[in-house]
CSV table of C-alpha atoms in Angstrom, one decimal:
chain,number,residue,atom,x,y,z
A,8,MET,CA,-4.4,31.5,5.2
A,9,PRO,CA,-2.9,34.7,2.6
A,10,ALA,CA,-3.2,34.3,-1.0
A,11,ASP,CA,0.7,34.1,-3.3
A,12,LYS,CA,0.4,37.3,-4.4
A,13,ASN,CA,2.1,36.5,-8.0
A,14,PHE,CA,-0.4,33.7,-8.3
A,15,LEU,CA,-2.9,35.2,-10.7
A,16,ASP,CA,-0.2,36.4,-12.9
A,17,LYS,CA,1.4,33.5,-12.5
A,18,SER,CA,-1.9,31.3,-13.8
A,19,VAL,CA,-2.4,33.6,-16.5
A,20,THR,CA,1.1,33.6,-18.2
A,21,SER,CA,2.1,29.9,-17.6
A,22,LYS,CA,3.7,29.0,-20.6
A,23,ASN,CA,1.4,28.2,-23.9
A,24,GLN,CA,-1.5,29.3,-21.5
A,25,SER,CA,-4.0,31.5,-21.6
A,26,GLY,CA,-7.3,32.2,-19.4
A,27,ILE,CA,-10.5,33.5,-17.9
A,28,GLN,CA,-8.5,36.3,-15.4
A,29,SER,CA,-11.2,37.0,-14.1
A,30,LEU,CA,-12.6,33.5,-13.5
A,31,GLU,CA,-9.5,32.1,-11.7
A,32,ILE,CA,-9.6,35.9,-9.2
A,33,GLY,CA,-13.5,34.1,-8.7
A,34,LEU,CA,-12.3,30.8,-7.3
A,35,SER,CA,-9.3,32.4,-5.7
A,36,ILE,CA,-11.8,34.4,-3.2
A,37,LEU,CA,-13.2,30.3,-2.8
A,38,ASP,CA,-10.1,29.1,-2.6
A,39,VAL,CA,-9.8,31.4,0.8
A,40,LEU,CA,-13.5,30.7,2.0
A,41,ILE,CA,-12.6,26.7,1.8
A,42,ASP,CA,-9.2,27.4,3.4
A,43,ARG,CA,-10.4,29.3,6.6
A,44,ASN,CA,-13.2,26.5,6.3
A,45,GLU,CA,-15.8,29.3,8.5
A,46,PRO,CA,-17.9,32.5,7.6
A,47,MET,CA,-15.6,35.9,7.3
A,48,MET,CA,-15.7,39.3,6.9
A,49,LEU,CA,-15.4,41.6,3.9
A,50,LYS,CA,-12.8,43.2,5.2
A,51,ASP,CA,-11.1,40.3,5.9
A,52,ILE,CA,-11.3,38.1,2.6
A,53,ALA,CA,-10.2,41.1,0.7
A,54,GLU,CA,-7.0,41.7,2.6
A,55,THR,CA,-6.5,38.2,2.3
A,56,MET,CA,-6.7,38.7,-1.5
A,57,GLN,CA,-4.8,42.0,-0.8
A,58,MET,CA,-8.1,43.6,-3.2
A,59,HIS,CA,-9.8,46.6,-2.4
A,60,PRO,CA,-13.5,45.6,-1.0
A,61,ALA,CA,-15.3,46.6,-3.3
A,62,LYS,CA,-13.9,44.5,-5.8
A,63,SER,CA,-14.2,41.2,-4.3
A,64,HIS,CA,-17.1,42.5,-3.3
A,65,ARG,CA,-18.6,42.3,-6.8
A,66,TYR,CA,-17.4,38.4,-8.0
A,67,LEU,CA,-18.7,37.2,-3.7
A,68,VAL,CA,-22.5,38.6,-5.3
A,69,SER,CA,-21.6,36.8,-8.4
A,70,LEU,CA,-20.1,32.8,-6.5
A,71,ILE,CA,-23.5,34.0,-4.4
A,72,ARG,CA,-25.8,33.9,-7.6
A,73,LYS,CA,-23.6,30.3,-8.5
A,74,ASN,CA,-24.5,29.2,-5.2
A,75,TYR,CA,-21.3,28.4,-3.7
A,76,ALA,CA,-21.3,30.8,-1.6
A,77,ARG,CA,-23.9,33.2,0.4
A,78,LYS,CA,-24.1,36.0,2.8
A,79,LEU,CA,-25.0,35.7,6.3
A,80,ASP,CA,-27.5,37.5,8.5
A,81,ASP,CA,-24.7,39.2,10.0
A,82,GLY,CA,-23.5,40.1,7.3
A,83,ARG,CA,-20.3,37.4,7.2
A,84,TYR,CA,-19.8,34.7,4.0
A,85,GLY,CA,-19.2,31.7,3.7
A,86,LEU,CA,-19.9,28.3,2.0
A,87,GLY,CA,-22.9,27.8,-0.9
A,88,ASP,CA,-24.7,24.8,-1.5
A,89,ARG,CA,-22.9,24.0,-4.3
A,90,VAL,CA,-19.5,24.0,-2.9
A,91,ASN,CA,-21.0,21.4,0.3
A,92,ALA,CA,-23.3,19.3,-3.3
A,93,LEU,CA,-19.8,18.7,-4.4
A,94,ALA,CA,-17.5,18.0,-1.1
A,95,ALA,CA,-20.3,14.8,-0.4
A,96,LEU,CA,-19.4,13.8,-4.1
A,97,GLY,CA,-15.9,13.6,-3.3
A,98,HIS,CA,-16.4,12.0,-0.1
A,99,THR,CA,-18.8,8.8,-2.0
A,100,GLU,CA,-16.1,8.7,-4.8
A,101,LEU,CA,-13.4,7.4,-1.3
A,102,SER,CA,-16.5,5.9,-0.1
A,103,GLN,CA,-16.7,3.4,-3.1
A,104,ASN,CA,-13.4,3.3,-3.2
A,105,ASN,CA,-12.2,2.0,0.3
A,106,LEU,CA,-15.7,0.4,0.7
A,107,LEU,CA,-14.1,-1.9,-2.6
A,108,ALA,CA,-10.7,-2.2,-0.7
A,109,ARG,CA,-13.0,-3.6,2.5
A,110,LEU,CA,-14.8,-6.7,0.2
A,111,THR,CA,-11.8,-7.2,-1.6
A,112,GLN,CA,-9.4,-7.9,2.2
A,113,VAL,CA,-13.1,-10.4,3.0
A,114,ALA,CA,-12.8,-12.1,-0.1
A,115,ASN,CA,-9.0,-12.6,0.7
A,116,GLU,CA,-10.2,-13.8,3.9
A,117,ILE,CA,-12.6,-16.2,2.8
A,118,LYS,CA,-10.1,-17.9,-0.4
A,119,ASP,CA,-7.9,-18.9,2.4
A,120,THR,CA,-10.1,-20.2,5.0
A,121,LEU,CA,-12.4,-22.0,2.0
A,122,ASN,CA,-9.5,-22.9,-1.0
A,123,CYS,CA,-12.0,-21.7,-2.9
A,124,GLY,CA,-12.5,-18.9,-6.0
A,125,VAL,CA,-14.3,-15.4,-4.7
A,126,GLN,CA,-15.7,-12.8,-6.6
A,127,ILE,CA,-17.6,-10.0,-6.0
A,128,ALA,CA,-20.4,-8.4,-8.4
A,129,LYS,CA,-21.7,-5.2,-8.3
A,130,TRP,CA,-25.8,-4.3,-9.7
A,131,PHE,CA,-25.9,-1.7,-12.5
A,132,SER,CA,-29.0,-1.7,-14.7
A,133,GLU,CA,-27.8,-4.3,-17.4
A,134,GLY,CA,-27.9,-6.6,-13.9
A,135,PRO,CA,-24.7,-8.0,-11.7
A,136,ILE,CA,-20.3,-6.7,-13.0
A,137,ILE,CA,-18.1,-8.6,-11.6
A,138,ILE,CA,-15.5,-5.9,-9.8
A,139,GLN,CA,-13.2,-8.1,-9.0
A,140,SER,CA,-12.6,-11.8,-7.7
A,141,VAL,CA,-10.0,-13.8,-6.3
A,142,GLU,CA,-8.0,-17.0,-7.5
A,143,PRO,CA,-6.9,-19.7,-4.5
A,144,ASP,CA,-4.0,-21.8,-4.4
A,145,SER,CA,-5.1,-24.1,-7.3
A,146,PRO,CA,-4.1,-25.3,-11.0
A,147,ILE,CA,-7.4,-25.0,-12.0
A,148,SER,CA,-9.5,-21.2,-12.6
A,149,ILE,CA,-12.0,-20.6,-12.2
A,150,ILE,CA,-13.0,-17.2,-11.4
A,151,THR,CA,-14.6,-15.4,-14.1
A,152,ARG,CA,-13.2,-12.4,-15.6
A,153,ILE,CA,-14.3,-8.7,-14.2
A,154,GLY,CA,-16.6,-6.8,-16.4
A,155,SER,CA,-18.6,-10.0,-17.3
A,156,ARG,CA,-22.3,-9.6,-16.3
A,157,MET,CA,-23.6,-12.8,-14.8
A,158,PRO,CA,-27.4,-14.3,-15.9
A,159,LEU,CA,-30.0,-13.8,-14.0
A,160,THR,CA,-31.6,-17.3,-13.8
A,161,THR,CA,-28.9,-20.0,-13.7
A,162,SER,CA,-25.5,-17.7,-11.4
A,163,ALA,CA,-26.2,-18.1,-7.6
A,164,THR,CA,-25.0,-14.4,-7.9
A,165,GLY,CA,-28.1,-13.2,-10.7
A,166,GLN,CA,-31.0,-14.6,-8.5
A,167,LEU,CA,-29.7,-13.5,-5.3
A,168,PHE,CA,-30.0,-9.9,-6.4
A,169,ALA,CA,-32.8,-11.1,-8.9
A,170,SER,CA,-34.2,-11.6,-5.6
A,171,TYR,CA,-34.1,-8.6,-3.6
A,172,GLN,CA,-34.4,-6.1,-6.7
A,173,PRO,CA,-37.9,-5.0,-7.3
A,174,ASP,CA,-39.5,-7.3,-9.9
A,175,ALA,CA,-40.6,-4.7,-12.5
A,176,VAL,CA,-36.8,-4.3,-13.4
A,177,ILE,CA,-36.2,-7.8,-13.0
A,178,GLN,CA,-39.2,-9.6,-14.9
A,179,PRO,CA,-38.2,-8.7,-18.3
A,180,LEU,CA,-34.4,-9.2,-17.9
A,181,VAL,CA,-34.8,-12.7,-16.9
A,182,THR,CA,-37.4,-13.1,-19.4
A,183,ALA,CA,-35.1,-11.9,-21.9
A,184,GLU,CA,-32.5,-14.7,-21.1
A,185,TRP,CA,-35.6,-17.2,-21.6
A,186,GLN,CA,-36.0,-16.1,-24.4
A,187,SER,CA,-32.5,-15.8,-25.9
A,188,SER,CA,-32.0,-19.5,-24.1
A,189,ASN,CA,-35.1,-20.2,-27.1
A,190,ALA,CA,-36.9,-21.4,-24.7
A,191,ALA,CA,-40.0,-23.6,-24.8
A,192,ALA,CA,-41.9,-23.1,-22.2
A,193,ASP,CA,-44.2,-21.1,-21.1
A,194,MET,CA,-43.1,-17.8,-19.8
A,195,THR,CA,-46.1,-17.3,-17.2
A,196,GLU,CA,-44.8,-20.4,-15.5
A,197,LYS,CA,-41.1,-20.1,-15.8
A,198,TRP,CA,-41.6,-16.4,-14.1
A,199,GLN,CA,-44.0,-18.0,-11.6
A,200,SER,CA,-41.5,-21.4,-10.4
A,201,PHE,CA,-38.6,-18.5,-10.8
A,202,THR,CA,-40.9,-16.3,-7.9
A,203,GLN,CA,-40.8,-19.2,-5.9
A,204,LEU,CA,-37.3,-19.1,-6.0
A,205,GLN,CA,-36.7,-16.5,-5.6
A,206,ALA,CA,-38.7,-16.6,-2.1
A,207,LYS,CA,-36.7,-19.3,-1.0
A,208,ILE,CA,-33.3,-17.2,-1.3
A,209,ARG,CA,-34.1,-15.0,1.5
A,210,THR,CA,-36.2,-16.6,3.7
A,211,GLN,CA,-32.9,-18.3,4.0
A,212,GLY,CA,-31.3,-15.6,2.9
A,213,TYR,CA,-28.1,-16.2,0.7
A,214,ALA,CA,-28.4,-18.7,-3.4
A,215,THR,CA,-26.5,-21.2,-4.0
A,216,VAL,CA,-26.2,-22.8,-8.1
A,217,THR,CA,-25.2,-26.6,-8.1
A,218,GLY,CA,-23.6,-27.1,-11.7
A,219,ASP,CA,-25.9,-24.6,-13.5
A,220,MET,CA,-23.5,-23.1,-14.9
A,221,LEU,CA,-20.7,-25.0,-15.1
A,222,MET,CA,-20.9,-29.1,-14.7
A,223,GLY,CA,-19.0,-30.1,-11.0
A,224,ILE,CA,-18.9,-26.4,-10.4
A,225,ASN,CA,-20.8,-24.5,-7.5
A,226,ALA,CA,-21.7,-21.2,-5.8
A,227,ILE,CA,-22.7,-19.5,-3.4
A,228,THR,CA,-23.8,-15.9,-2.3
A,229,ILE,CA,-24.3,-14.0,0.6
A,230,PRO,CA,-25.5,-10.0,0.2
A,231,VAL,CA,-23.3,-7.0,1.0
A,232,ILE,CA,-25.2,-5.3,4.0
A,233,LEU,CA,-24.0,-1.6,5.1
A,234,PRO,CA,-23.8,-0.6,7.8
A,235,HIS,CA,-25.8,2.1,7.3
A,236,LEU,CA,-28.5,-0.3,5.8
A,237,ALA,CA,-28.4,-2.4,9.3
A,238,ASN,CA,-32.4,-0.9,9.9
A,239,SER,CA,-34.7,-1.4,6.8
A,240,VAL,CA,-32.6,-4.9,4.4
A,241,ALA,CA,-29.7,-5.5,6.9
A,242,ASN,CA,-32.0,-6.5,9.6
A,243,SER,CA,-34.7,-8.9,7.5
A,244,VAL,CA,-31.4,-10.7,5.4
A,245,ALA,CA,-29.7,-10.6,8.9
A,246,ASN,CA,-32.3,-12.9,10.8
A,247,SER,CA,-33.4,-14.9,7.6
A,248,VAL,CA,-29.7,-16.2,7.4
A,249,ALA,CA,-29.6,-16.4,10.4
A,250,ASN,CA,-32.8,-18.6,11.3
A,251,SER,CA,-31.7,-20.0,7.8
A,252,VAL,CA,-28.4,-21.4,9.4
A,253,ALA,CA,-30.3,-22.7,12.6
A,254,ASN,CA,-33.4,-23.7,11.7
A,255,SER,CA,-32.6,-24.5,7.6
A,256,VAL,CA,-34.8,-23.8,5.5
A,257,ALA,CA,-37.9,-22.9,6.7
A,258,ASP,CA,-41.5,-22.5,4.5
A,259,LEU,CA,-41.8,-19.8,1.8
A,260,SER,CA,-44.0,-17.2,0.4
A,261,ALA,CA,-43.9,-16.2,-2.4
A,262,SER,CA,-44.0,-12.3,-1.0
A,263,SER,CA,-41.1,-12.6,2.4
A,264,ASP,CA,-39.7,-10.3,2.9
A,265,LYS,CA,-40.3,-8.7,-0.4
A,266,THR,CA,-41.7,-5.2,0.4
A,267,ALA,CA,-38.0,-4.6,2.0
A,268,SER,CA,-35.9,-5.5,-0.5
A,269,GLU,CA,-37.8,-3.8,-3.3
A,270,ALA,CA,-38.0,-0.9,-0.8
A,271,LEU,CA,-33.9,-1.2,-1.2
A,272,PRO,CA,-32.6,-2.9,-3.6
A,273,LEU,CA,-29.0,-4.8,-2.9
A,274,GLU,CA,-26.0,-3.5,-4.5
A,275,TYR,CA,-23.0,-5.6,-3.9
A,276,ALA,CA,-22.8,-9.3,-4.1
A,277,ILE,CA,-19.7,-11.7,-2.6
A,278,THR,CA,-20.1,-14.9,-4.9
A,279,ILE,CA,-17.4,-18.0,-3.6
A,280,ILE,CA,-16.8,-20.6,-5.9
A,281,GLY,CA,-15.3,-23.9,-5.8
A,282,THR,CA,-15.1,-27.7,-7.2
A,283,THR,CA,-17.6,-30.2,-5.8
A,284,GLU,CA,-14.4,-31.3,-3.6
A,285,GLN,CA,-13.9,-28.0,-2.9
A,286,LEU,CA,-17.3,-26.3,-1.6
A,287,THR,CA,-19.4,-29.2,-1.2
A,288,MET,CA,-23.3,-28.6,-0.9
A,289,SER,CA,-23.6,-30.8,1.8
A,290,GLU,CA,-21.9,-29.0,3.8
A,291,GLN,CA,-23.8,-26.1,2.5
A,292,GLN,CA,-25.1,-24.3,6.3
A,293,ASN,CA,-21.2,-24.9,7.7
A,294,VAL,CA,-20.0,-23.0,5.1
A,295,VAL,CA,-22.5,-20.4,5.0
A,296,GLU,CA,-21.7,-19.7,8.3
A,297,GLN,CA,-18.3,-19.2,8.4
A,298,ILE,CA,-18.8,-15.9,5.7
A,299,LEU,CA,-21.2,-15.1,7.1
A,300,ALA,CA,-18.4,-15.1,10.1
A,301,ILE,CA,-15.7,-13.5,7.9
A,302,ALA,CA,-17.9,-11.3,6.8
A,303,GLN,CA,-19.3,-10.1,10.2
A,304,ARG,CA,-15.6,-9.3,11.3
A,305,TYR,CA,-15.3,-6.5,8.2
A,306,GLN,CA,-19.2,-5.2,9.2
A,307,ILE,CA,-20.2,-6.0,5.2
A,308,ALA,CA,-23.3,-8.7,6.6
């Protein structure tokens, strides 16, 4: 793609703007390589830039030193690893945005199907944070505010995440929650009980609470399993959920699927919240089946 003859002059002499002309020239050469998206001979780069080849070569040497360009064995010049890394970073950000949009679609469909509130949480170093929520057409609002951190010990969201993170990460956070609530019980005993809860959640593949945070409010949380995880945690969680729905809760083991969960911790989860009338726990397995059916259509479970 031929460069605009006046591009460099315009960029340097913009109103009330000053810049480094040599940097802009170097970036313009990089633009040529990006636009062509295939290796080029020096003479072709120089011709596109309308610049002497020797001058173009000096800029290319600098781009190569900083790994924004590379010289092939046949003498042509192509894009360097730094450009590829920047492209991957942009793709990751786009993928994250697309994922949130897909999760929001799932949340809305679950809300319409069950007439319950739905929230999406993401794991951060300090714990699970609500990043999206949708409310049902109901006079009672029970949705947690976006940006809220969910407790690990008393919320379905927190309990699920705690079951799919390494103990070295979870135990200090859980202990801090107990200490802040002035719990008098022995911490070792409480942790042992919590590990049994973690094993139960990993076995059945989802977490539930009944009035633990708010009286009369129930919640069910399922993990978000992305397609690229299908051969790791995905199989473990999916099999656990399937077995649980078909056969109820099996015998528990404190080490159940823990190796897989520690190898690749959970990043996203969806929580369904409702009153005891909206989200009846006696129909728990039926509700989970409906949630999973919706999530699987969007390839996140």
